[in-house]
Coordinates of C-alpha atoms and ligand atoms in Angstrom, one line a residue:
M1 CA 74.8 -60.2 16.1
A2 CA 76.1 -61.9 19.5
K3 CA 74.0 -64.9 20.2
P4 CA 71.0 -64.0 22.7
K5 CA 71.0 -65.4 26.2
V6 CA 67.8 -68.0 26.0
R7 CA 66.1 -69.7 29.3
S8 CA 64.2 -72.5 28.2
E9 CA 61.4 -72.6 30.8
L10 CA 58.2 -69.8 31.2
R11 CA 58.0 -68.4 34.3
F12 CA 54.6 -67.2 36.0
I13 CA 52.3 -67.2 39.1
L14 CA 49.5 -68.7 39.1
N15 CA 47.4 -67.5 41.9
G16 CA 50.1 -67.8 44.9
T17 CA 52.4 -70.5 43.4
D18 CA 55.3 -70.0 41.0
V19 CA 55.4 -72.0 38.2
A20 CA 58.0 -72.7 35.6
L21 CA 57.7 -74.9 32.6
A22 CA 59.9 -76.5 30.3
D23 CA 57.4 -78.6 28.5
V24 CA 55.0 -76.2 27.3
A25 CA 54.2 -76.8 23.1
A26 CA 53.4 -73.2 21.2
D27 CA 49.5 -74.4 21.3
E28 CA 48.8 -75.4 24.5
T29 CA 45.7 -73.3 25.7
L30 CA 45.5 -71.6 29.5
L31 CA 42.3 -73.3 30.0
D32 CA 43.7 -76.9 29.1
Y33 CA 46.5 -76.4 31.1
L34 CA 44.8 -75.0 34.2
R35 CA 41.9 -77.7 33.9
L36 CA 43.9 -80.8 32.8
R37 CA 47.7 -80.5 34.1
R38 CA 46.1 -78.1 37.6
S39 CA 42.7 -79.8 37.8
L40 CA 41.9 -76.5 38.4
R41 CA 38.3 -76.6 36.9
G42 CA 36.2 -73.7 38.6
T43 CA 37.5 -72.4 34.8
K44 CA 34.8 -73.4 32.7
E45 CA 34.8 -74.5 28.6
G46 CA 32.0 -73.3 26.9
C47 CA 32.2 -72.3 23.4
A48 CA 36.5 -72.2 23.0
E49 CA 36.0 -69.2 20.7
G50 CA 36.3 -66.0 23.1
D51 CA 32.5 -65.8 23.0
C52 CA 31.0 -67.3 25.8
G53 CA 33.2 -65.8 28.8
A54 CA 32.9 -68.9 30.9
C55 CA 36.7 -69.7 30.9
T56 CA 37.4 -65.9 31.8
V57 CA 40.6 -65.6 34.5
L58 CA 42.3 -62.6 35.2
V59 CA 45.9 -61.9 34.2
G60 CA 48.2 -59.5 36.1
K61 CA 51.2 -58.0 34.3
L62 CA 53.6 -55.1 35.0
S63 CA 52.8 -52.3 32.9
A64 CA 54.7 -49.1 32.9
G65 CA 55.7 -50.3 36.5
R66 CA 52.0 -50.6 37.9
L67 CA 50.4 -54.3 38.0
V68 CA 47.4 -53.8 36.3
Y69 CA 44.8 -57.0 36.0
E70 CA 42.9 -57.6 32.6
S71 CA 39.8 -60.5 32.2
V72 CA 41.1 -62.9 29.5
N73 CA 39.5 -65.9 27.8
A74 CA 42.0 -68.8 29.0
C75 CA 40.1 -70.6 26.0
I76 CA 42.0 -68.9 23.3
R77 CA 45.1 -67.8 25.2
F78 CA 48.4 -69.4 24.9
L79 CA 50.5 -70.3 27.9
G80 CA 53.3 -69.2 26.0
S81 CA 51.8 -65.3 26.2
L82 CA 52.2 -65.8 29.8
D83 CA 55.8 -65.4 30.6
G84 CA 56.2 -62.6 33.5
C85 CA 52.3 -62.5 34.2
H86 CA 50.2 -63.6 36.9
V87 CA 47.5 -65.6 36.6
V88 CA 44.4 -65.6 39.1
T89 CA 41.5 -67.9 38.7
V90 CA 38.2 -68.1 40.4
E91 CA 40.1 -70.6 43.0
H92 CA 42.2 -67.7 44.3
L93 CA 39.0 -66.0 45.6
R94 CA 38.3 -68.6 48.3
G95 CA 38.5 -67.2 52.1
E96 CA 39.9 -68.7 55.0
G97 CA 37.8 -72.3 55.7
G98 CA 36.5 -72.3 52.2
K99 CA 34.3 -68.4 52.7
L100 CA 32.9 -67.3 49.9
H101 CA 34.5 -63.9 48.5
P102 CA 32.1 -60.6 48.5
V103 CA 31.8 -61.0 44.7
Q104 CA 30.8 -64.8 45.2
Q105 CA 28.2 -64.6 48.2
A106 CA 26.1 -61.4 46.0
M107 CA 26.2 -63.7 43.3
V108 CA 24.2 -66.3 45.7
D109 CA 22.1 -63.8 47.7
F110 CA 21.0 -62.0 44.6
H111 CA 20.2 -65.0 42.7
G112 CA 22.8 -64.9 39.9
S113 CA 23.6 -68.4 39.6
Q114 CA 21.0 -71.0 38.2
C115 CA 22.8 -73.7 36.7
G116 CA 26.3 -72.3 37.6
F117 CA 28.3 -73.0 34.3
C118 CA 28.6 -69.3 33.7
T119 CA 29.1 -68.4 37.0
P120 CA 33.0 -68.6 37.6
G121 CA 33.7 -66.4 34.3
F122 CA 31.0 -63.5 35.4
V123 CA 32.5 -64.0 39.0
M124 CA 35.8 -63.1 37.6
S125 CA 34.9 -60.3 35.3
L126 CA 32.8 -58.9 38.0
Y127 CA 35.9 -59.3 40.0
G128 CA 38.1 -57.1 38.0
L129 CA 35.5 -54.5 37.6
W130 CA 35.2 -54.2 40.9
M131 CA 38.6 -53.8 42.1
R132 CA 38.8 -51.0 39.4
T133 CA 35.6 -49.8 40.5
P134 CA 34.0 -50.9 43.5
D135 CA 30.5 -48.6 43.0
P136 CA 30.1 -49.1 39.2
S137 CA 27.2 -48.2 37.3
V138 CA 24.8 -50.3 35.2
A139 CA 26.3 -49.5 32.5
A140 CA 30.2 -50.2 33.4
I141 CA 28.5 -53.4 34.6
E142 CA 27.0 -54.0 31.6
K143 CA 30.0 -53.5 29.0
T144 CA 32.1 -55.7 31.6
L145 CA 29.6 -58.5 31.0
Q146 CA 29.5 -58.1 27.2
G147 CA 31.8 -61.0 26.6
N148 CA 30.1 -63.3 29.5
L149 CA 27.1 -65.1 28.3
C150 CA 24.1 -66.8 30.6
R151 CA 21.4 -68.9 29.0
C152 CA 19.6 -69.1 32.4
T153 CA 19.4 -65.9 34.6
G154 CA 18.5 -63.2 32.0
Y155 CA 20.9 -61.1 33.2
E156 CA 19.2 -58.7 35.7
A157 CA 19.8 -61.1 39.0
I158 CA 23.5 -61.0 38.1
V159 CA 23.9 -57.1 37.5
R160 CA 21.9 -56.5 40.7
A161 CA 24.6 -58.8 42.8
A162 CA 27.4 -56.7 41.0
Q163 CA 26.0 -53.8 42.4
A164 CA 25.8 -55.5 45.8
I165 CA 29.4 -56.3 46.2
S166 CA 30.5 -53.7 48.1
S167 CA 28.0 -54.1 50.6
Y168 CA 30.2 -57.7 51.1
G169 CA 33.3 -56.3 51.8
A170 CA 36.2 -53.5 51.0
A171 CA 37.7 -53.7 47.7
K172 CA 40.8 -52.0 49.1
K173 CA 41.0 -55.0 51.7
D174 CA 40.5 -57.4 49.2
P175 CA 43.2 -60.0 49.2
L176 CA 44.5 -59.5 45.9
A177 CA 45.0 -56.1 46.6
G178 CA 46.9 -56.5 50.0
E179 CA 49.6 -59.1 47.7
R180 CA 49.8 -56.3 45.1
R181 CA 53.2 -55.3 46.3
Q182 CA 54.9 -58.9 46.7
I183 CA 53.0 -59.6 43.4
A184 CA 54.6 -57.0 41.5
A185 CA 57.7 -57.6 43.0
R186 CA 58.0 -61.3 42.2
L187 CA 56.9 -60.1 38.7
A188 CA 59.6 -57.7 38.4
A189 CA 62.6 -60.2 39.9
L190 CA 61.1 -62.6 36.4
R191 CA 62.2 -60.3 34.2
D192 CA 65.4 -61.4 33.2
G193 CA 65.6 -59.8 29.4
L194 CA 66.1 -63.3 28.0
R195 CA 64.4 -64.8 25.0
V196 CA 62.6 -67.5 25.8
E197 CA 62.7 -70.5 23.9
I198 CA 61.2 -74.2 24.0
G199 CA 60.9 -76.8 22.2
E200 CA 63.2 -78.3 18.9
G201 CA 63.2 -76.7 15.7
S202 CA 59.9 -76.4 13.8
G203 CA 58.4 -77.7 17.1
R204 CA 59.5 -74.4 18.9
L205 CA 57.8 -71.7 20.8
V206 CA 59.7 -68.6 21.3
V207 CA 59.0 -65.5 23.2
P208 CA 61.6 -62.7 21.9
A209 CA 63.3 -60.6 24.7
S210 CA 63.1 -57.2 22.8
V211 CA 61.2 -56.1 19.6
N212 CA 64.9 -55.9 18.1
D213 CA 65.2 -59.6 18.8
F214 CA 61.7 -60.5 17.5
A215 CA 62.4 -58.7 14.3
S216 CA 65.6 -60.6 13.8
L217 CA 64.0 -63.9 14.7
L218 CA 61.3 -63.1 12.1
K219 CA 63.9 -62.5 9.1
K220 CA 65.7 -66.1 9.9
E221 CA 62.5 -67.9 10.1
P222 CA 59.5 -65.8 8.1
A223 CA 57.2 -68.9 8.1
A224 CA 56.9 -68.7 12.0
T225 CA 53.5 -67.6 13.3
I226 CA 53.3 -64.5 15.2
V227 CA 51.1 -64.7 17.8
A228 CA 49.9 -61.1 19.3
G229 CA 46.6 -61.4 21.4
S230 CA 45.8 -64.6 19.9
T231 CA 41.9 -63.7 19.4
D232 CA 42.4 -65.1 16.0
V233 CA 45.5 -67.7 16.3
G234 CA 43.5 -68.9 19.0
L235 CA 40.6 -70.3 17.1
W236 CA 42.9 -71.3 14.6
V237 CA 43.9 -74.1 17.1
T238 CA 40.5 -74.7 19.3
K239 CA 38.7 -74.6 15.6
H240 CA 40.5 -75.8 13.0
M241 CA 43.2 -77.6 14.6
R242 CA 45.8 -76.0 12.9
A243 CA 49.3 -76.4 14.1
I244 CA 51.0 -73.1 14.9
S245 CA 54.7 -73.9 15.7
P246 CA 57.4 -72.4 15.4
A247 CA 55.2 -69.5 17.0
I248 CA 57.0 -66.3 18.2
F249 CA 54.9 -64.7 21.3
I250 CA 55.1 -61.1 20.8
G251 CA 52.1 -59.8 23.3
G252 CA 54.6 -59.3 26.1
L253 CA 56.8 -57.1 24.4
D254 CA 57.1 -53.5 25.7
G255 CA 58.6 -51.8 22.8
L256 CA 55.4 -52.9 20.7
R257 CA 53.0 -51.3 22.7
G258 CA 53.9 -47.5 22.6
I259 CA 51.0 -45.1 22.0
S260 CA 52.5 -41.7 21.0
E261 CA 51.4 -38.5 19.5
E262 CA 53.5 -36.0 17.2
N263 CA 52.2 -33.2 15.0
G264 CA 49.1 -34.2 14.6
V265 CA 49.6 -38.1 14.3
I266 CA 48.8 -40.6 16.9
T267 CA 51.4 -43.6 16.6
I268 CA 50.2 -47.0 18.1
G269 CA 52.1 -49.9 18.3
A270 CA 51.3 -52.7 16.7
G271 CA 51.1 -54.8 20.0
A272 CA 48.8 -52.1 21.7
T273 CA 45.6 -54.1 22.4
Y274 CA 42.4 -52.1 22.2
S275 CA 41.7 -51.3 25.7
E276 CA 45.6 -50.0 25.4
A277 CA 45.0 -47.9 22.2
F278 CA 41.2 -46.7 22.8
P279 CA 41.7 -44.4 25.8
T280 CA 43.9 -41.8 23.7
L281 CA 42.3 -42.8 20.0
A282 CA 38.6 -41.6 21.9
K283 CA 40.4 -38.9 23.8
R284 CA 41.7 -37.3 20.1
I285 CA 39.2 -38.5 18.0
P286 CA 36.1 -38.7 20.0
A287 CA 33.9 -40.1 17.0
L288 CA 36.0 -43.3 17.5
G289 CA 35.1 -44.0 21.3
P290 CA 31.9 -45.7 20.9
L291 CA 33.3 -47.8 18.2
F292 CA 35.4 -49.5 21.2
D293 CA 32.6 -50.9 23.1
R294 CA 31.5 -52.8 20.0
I295 CA 34.3 -54.8 19.5
G296 CA 34.1 -58.1 21.1
G297 CA 33.9 -58.5 24.6
E298 CA 35.8 -56.9 27.4
Q299 CA 38.4 -59.8 27.3
V300 CA 38.6 -59.6 24.1
R301 CA 39.4 -56.0 24.0
N302 CA 41.9 -56.6 26.7
M303 CA 44.0 -59.7 24.2
G304 CA 43.4 -58.5 20.9
T305 CA 45.6 -55.9 19.4
I306 CA 45.5 -53.1 16.7
G307 CA 48.0 -54.6 14.8
G308 CA 46.4 -57.9 14.6
N309 CA 43.2 -56.5 13.1
I310 CA 45.5 -55.1 10.5
A311 CA 48.0 -57.7 9.8
N312 CA 45.1 -60.5 9.5
G313 CA 43.9 -58.6 6.3
S314 CA 40.0 -59.4 7.6
P315 CA 37.9 -58.1 5.4
I316 CA 35.7 -57.5 8.7
G317 CA 38.3 -55.9 10.8
D318 CA 36.8 -53.2 12.9
T319 CA 39.8 -50.4 13.1
P320 CA 41.3 -50.3 9.3
P321 CA 38.2 -48.6 7.5
P322 CA 38.3 -45.7 10.1
F323 CA 41.8 -45.4 10.2
I324 CA 41.9 -45.5 6.3
A325 CA 39.4 -42.6 6.4
L326 CA 41.7 -40.7 8.5
G327 CA 44.7 -41.4 6.0
G328 CA 46.6 -44.1 8.4
R329 CA 49.8 -45.6 7.4
L330 CA 51.4 -48.3 8.6
T331 CA 54.7 -49.0 9.3
L332 CA 56.6 -52.6 8.3
R333 CA 59.8 -54.0 9.8
R334 CA 61.9 -56.3 8.4
G335 CA 65.1 -57.0 10.0
K336 CA 66.7 -53.5 10.8
K337 CA 64.5 -52.2 7.5
R338 CA 61.0 -50.3 8.0
R339 CA 59.0 -48.8 5.0
T340 CA 55.8 -46.9 5.7
I341 CA 52.9 -47.3 3.3
A342 CA 49.3 -45.9 3.0
L343 CA 47.1 -48.4 5.4
E344 CA 44.8 -48.9 2.1
D345 CA 47.5 -50.0 0.2
F346 CA 48.2 -53.0 2.3
F347 CA 45.2 -54.7 1.6
I348 CA 45.5 -56.1 -1.8
A349 CA 43.2 -58.9 -2.1
Y350 CA 41.1 -61.4 -0.2
G351 CA 43.9 -62.7 2.3
K352 CA 46.5 -61.1 0.3
Q353 CA 48.4 -58.3 2.0
D354 CA 51.5 -56.1 1.4
R355 CA 53.8 -57.9 3.8
R356 CA 56.9 -59.9 2.8
P357 CA 58.6 -62.6 4.1
G358 CA 60.3 -61.7 7.6
E359 CA 58.5 -58.6 7.5
F360 CA 56.1 -57.8 10.9
V361 CA 53.5 -54.7 11.2
E362 CA 55.2 -52.2 13.8
A363 CA 53.1 -49.5 14.0
V364 CA 50.3 -48.1 12.7
H365 CA 50.0 -43.9 12.3
V366 CA 46.4 -41.9 12.2
P367 CA 46.1 -38.7 11.7
I368 CA 43.6 -36.6 14.1
P369 CA 41.4 -34.8 12.1
E370 CA 41.9 -31.0 11.3
K371 CA 39.7 -28.7 13.2
G372 CA 36.5 -28.3 11.3
S373 CA 36.6 -31.4 9.5
R374 CA 33.7 -34.1 9.9
F375 CA 34.5 -37.6 10.9
A376 CA 31.9 -40.3 11.8
V377 CA 32.3 -44.2 12.1
H378 CA 29.2 -46.7 12.2
K379 CA 29.2 -50.4 12.6
V380 CA 26.4 -52.2 11.6
T381 CA 25.6 -55.9 13.2
K382 CA 23.0 -58.1 14.3
R383 CA 23.2 -57.7 17.9
R384 CA 24.8 -54.6 19.4
D385 CA 27.2 -56.3 21.6
E386 CA 30.0 -58.5 21.1
D387 CA 29.2 -59.1 17.4
I388 CA 31.0 -59.2 13.7
T389 CA 30.3 -56.5 11.5
A390 CA 28.1 -56.8 8.7
T391 CA 29.0 -53.8 7.5
L392 CA 31.0 -50.4 8.8
G393 CA 31.3 -47.1 7.1
A394 CA 34.0 -44.7 7.9
F395 CA 33.6 -40.9 6.9
H396 CA 36.1 -38.1 6.9
L397 CA 35.0 -34.7 5.1
T398 CA 35.9 -31.4 4.9
L399 CA 33.8 -28.6 3.5
A400 CA 35.6 -25.5 1.6
K401 CA 33.5 -22.1 3.0
N402 CA 31.1 -22.3 0.0
G403 CA 29.7 -25.3 1.8
T404 CA 31.2 -27.8 -1.1
V405 CA 33.0 -30.9 -0.6
A406 CA 36.8 -30.1 -0.3
A407 CA 38.1 -33.4 0.3
I408 CA 36.1 -36.6 1.0
R409 CA 37.5 -40.2 2.3
I410 CA 34.8 -42.8 2.9
A411 CA 35.9 -46.6 3.7
Y412 CA 34.0 -50.0 4.5
G413 CA 34.3 -53.0 5.7
G414 CA 32.3 -56.1 4.7
M415 CA 31.6 -54.6 1.6
A416 CA 34.5 -56.2 -0.4
A417 CA 36.9 -58.7 0.1
T418 CA 39.4 -56.5 1.8
P419 CA 38.5 -52.9 4.1
K420 CA 38.1 -50.7 1.0
R421 CA 37.7 -47.2 -0.1
A422 CA 34.4 -45.7 -1.8
R423 CA 36.2 -44.1 -4.5
A424 CA 33.8 -43.6 -7.3
V425 CA 31.2 -42.5 -4.0
E426 CA 33.9 -40.0 -3.2
A427 CA 34.4 -38.6 -6.9
A428 CA 30.7 -38.3 -7.0
L429 CA 30.6 -36.1 -4.1
L430 CA 34.0 -34.1 -4.5
G431 CA 33.5 -30.3 -5.5
K432 CA 29.8 -30.4 -5.0
P433 CA 27.4 -28.9 -2.7
W434 CA 27.3 -30.9 0.6
T435 CA 23.4 -31.8 0.4
E436 CA 20.7 -33.8 -0.2
A437 CA 20.7 -33.8 -3.6
T438 CA 24.5 -34.5 -4.1
V439 CA 24.5 -37.4 -1.6
E440 CA 21.3 -39.0 -3.7
A441 CA 23.1 -38.1 -6.8
A442 CA 26.1 -40.1 -5.7
I443 CA 24.2 -42.9 -4.4
P444 CA 24.6 -45.1 -7.3
A445 CA 28.3 -44.9 -7.8
Y446 CA 28.0 -47.7 -4.3
D447 CA 27.2 -50.1 -7.3
L448 CA 30.5 -49.3 -8.9
D449 CA 32.3 -49.3 -5.8
F450 CA 31.2 -52.4 -4.2
T451 CA 29.7 -56.0 -4.9
P452 CA 29.0 -57.5 -1.2
L453 CA 28.5 -61.0 -0.6
T454 CA 25.9 -62.8 0.8
D455 CA 26.2 -64.4 4.3
M456 CA 25.3 -65.6 7.8
R457 CA 25.8 -61.7 8.5
A458 CA 23.6 -60.1 6.1
T459 CA 22.8 -60.5 2.5
A460 CA 24.5 -58.4 -0.3
A461 CA 21.4 -56.3 -0.7
Y462 CA 21.4 -55.5 2.8
R463 CA 24.8 -54.7 3.2
Q464 CA 24.6 -52.4 0.2
L465 CA 21.5 -50.4 1.3
A466 CA 23.2 -50.3 5.0
A467 CA 26.5 -48.7 3.2
K468 CA 23.9 -46.4 1.4
N469 CA 22.0 -45.3 4.6
L470 CA 25.1 -44.8 6.6
L471 CA 26.2 -41.8 4.2
R472 CA 22.6 -40.6 4.5
R473 CA 22.9 -40.7 8.3
F474 CA 26.3 -39.3 8.0
L475 CA 24.7 -36.3 5.9
A476 CA 22.0 -36.0 8.5
E477 CA 25.0 -35.6 11.4
T478 CA 26.8 -32.7 9.7
S479 CA 24.2 -30.4 7.7
D480 CA 21.0 -29.1 8.5
T481 CA 19.0 -32.2 6.9
K482 CA 17.0 -32.4 9.8
A483 CA 16.3 -36.6 9.7
P484 CA 17.9 -39.7 7.2
V485 CA 15.7 -39.7 4.3
T486 CA 13.6 -43.0 4.7
V487 CA 14.4 -45.8 2.5
T488 CA 12.6 -49.2 2.1
R489 CA 14.4 -52.3 1.4
Q490 CA 12.8 -52.2 -2.0
E491 CA 15.7 -49.9 -2.9
A492 CA 17.9 -52.9 -3.1
A493 CA 15.9 -55.1 -4.7
Ligands
FAD1 C1 34.7 -63.7 20.9 C2 35.5 -62.6 19.7 C3 35.2 -61.2 18.9 C4 35.7 -60.6 17.9 N1 35.0 -59.4 17.5 C5 35.9 -58.5 16.8 C6 35.1 -57.6 16.4 O1 34.1 -56.9 17.0 N2 35.4 -56.5 15.8 C7 36.8 -57.3 14.9 O2 37.3 -56.3 14.4 N3 37.3 -57.5 15.4 C8 37.1 -58.9 16.4 N4 37.7 -59.8 16.6 C9 38.8 -60.5 16.0 C10 40.1 -60.4 16.6 O3 39.9 -59.8 17.8 C11 40.8 -59.2 16.1 O4 40.9 -59.2 15.1 C12 42.3 -58.9 17.0 O5 42.7 -57.5 16.6 C13 43.0 -59.8 16.1 O6 44.5 -59.2 17.0 P1 45.2 -60.3 17.9 O7 46.1 -59.2 18.7 O8 44.6 -61.0 18.8 O9 45.9 -61.2 16.8 P2 46.3 -62.6 16.8 O10 45.6 -63.4 16.9 O11 47.5 -63.1 17.6 O12 47.0 -62.6 15.3 C14 46.0 -62.3 13.7 C15 46.8 -62.2 13.1 O13 47.8 -61.3 12.8 C16 49.3 -61.8 12.5 N5 50.1 -60.8 13.8 C17 49.6 -60.3 14.7 N6 50.4 -59.2 15.3 C18 51.0 -59.0 13.7 C19 51.9 -58.3 13.2 N7 52.6 -57.0 14.7 N8 52.7 -58.0 12.4 C20 52.1 -59.0 11.7 N9 51.7 -60.0 12.0 C21 51.1 -59.9 13.2 C22 48.8 -63.0 13.1 O14 50.2 -64.0 13.0 C23 47.8 -63.8 12.8 O15 47.9 -63.9 11.2 C24 36.5 -60.9 17.3 C25 37.5 -62.5 17.8 C26 36.9 -62.6 18.9 C27 37.4 -64.2 19.4
FES2 S1 35.1 -71.1 26.6 FE1 33.9 -69.4 25.7 S2 35.0 -67.4 25.9 FE2 36.3 -69.5 26.6
FES3 S1 23.4 -69.9 35.2 FE1 23.1 -71.5 33.4 S2 24.0 -70.6 31.7 FE2 24.3 -68.6 33.5

């Protein structure tokens, strides 16, 4: 293969300014760059782990020829992921003579800011929403702000401010809307199709030119860190001070973000973010829709990828259990060679996946449930919004004409060292009438399938009980049983 042409600087647009950087470390975050190198200190650091939203900025990227702006967490976003993007910080909202932007003026007038530390992050999230939806519903505002935490205001004032923004100005006349065309043209001009490589040897950061380029790079350097949305890898750096170079940034590869459907199977490129993948998933498999709002906050959903959620092998990742229950498969690629395996077989043990050196996750294939079959997924957390799973159950049932269980796949997160099927429970249900008596007779099989852990999210007993109750809930949702059986905590004792 011919040696690829390489560029040795990152190029992006920051507010109105073109930036070309030849001195970038693989682990340099956008937040550090803004605050320390550019003195743009409107963007704040709160948690440095993607939870609080104080560091929210907008990132614009060309997607299928359209310029799309998304809110992201600058604290866990690496500079290496920004080649060819437009970064918009709160400073860019300043009007002539320092005039406040409509979003800012609404926040002032409706008392949406007290100590003010969280305010720039709220302003940027609301700005992103207002550009898409100038008159948002309260539900849309709340969903947008799931990833912005405020300790002072109690949120009501912020929601009122968000509803009032359009009375201060028209979104269509906003400066960012006005400059959209020229920014899109400037971003298109930055796309030279070259690989970006900065630094030397093991200290390098690389942005591959294409998926083929990525495949050949990783084959040669299997120990390199793959960075997709960095919602996990970002925390390795900010919380664990881990070195990540050489790092290969794949988030900008269009060839890894495809979403298609053929013969009743949805194929999602590993690099598709939650925000990119879920509209299709929710349309074709409606029971998956509500799960979207339960994953992180909007910034995390705009960054985190489906491939990263699978490849990280976490036992509490939210997409593997439903995909396993649906009979999902995974395509892995090394160089030009591909293999496709059942998704459940990818997860071998805690921290151990069936991924060979130099291989990467290329796509996941999710079958759409057949007509007449029933599918549900339920996530149990301490807090409704922006919380990590204590246990998550996914159920896929096909009944025979006589009301017996013809096929059933049940998979859980948070119940074992990996996402795992409840095979003993499935066996206890198969061929039996889909009734309360059958389900209750199958409940003891949970103790054969799972020995969950106690941790800060839940005790082992709580997890086991919640998992059992999710099956009872699924029965109630799919049969004439009027209400879930009431089960007390004593059952778990
Ligand atoms: C505030 C916050 C809230 C969160 N909430 C949730 C939640 O509710 N539910 C949930 O499931 N997760 C949650 N997460 C975890 C995280 O968002 C997801 O696991 C996400 O999908 C990871 O994807 P990523 O693209 O960001 O991965 P990255 O951080 O870029 O990578 C994760 C791992 O996967 C590897 N990797 C990435 N892509 C590939 C590939 N194509 N092939 C091989 N290896 C690859 C990386 O090398 C790394 O080991 C949360 C994270 C944060 C910070
Ligand atoms: S600083 Fe809290 S999300 Fe970035
Ligand atoms: S105004 Fe103080 S944290 Fe939000």
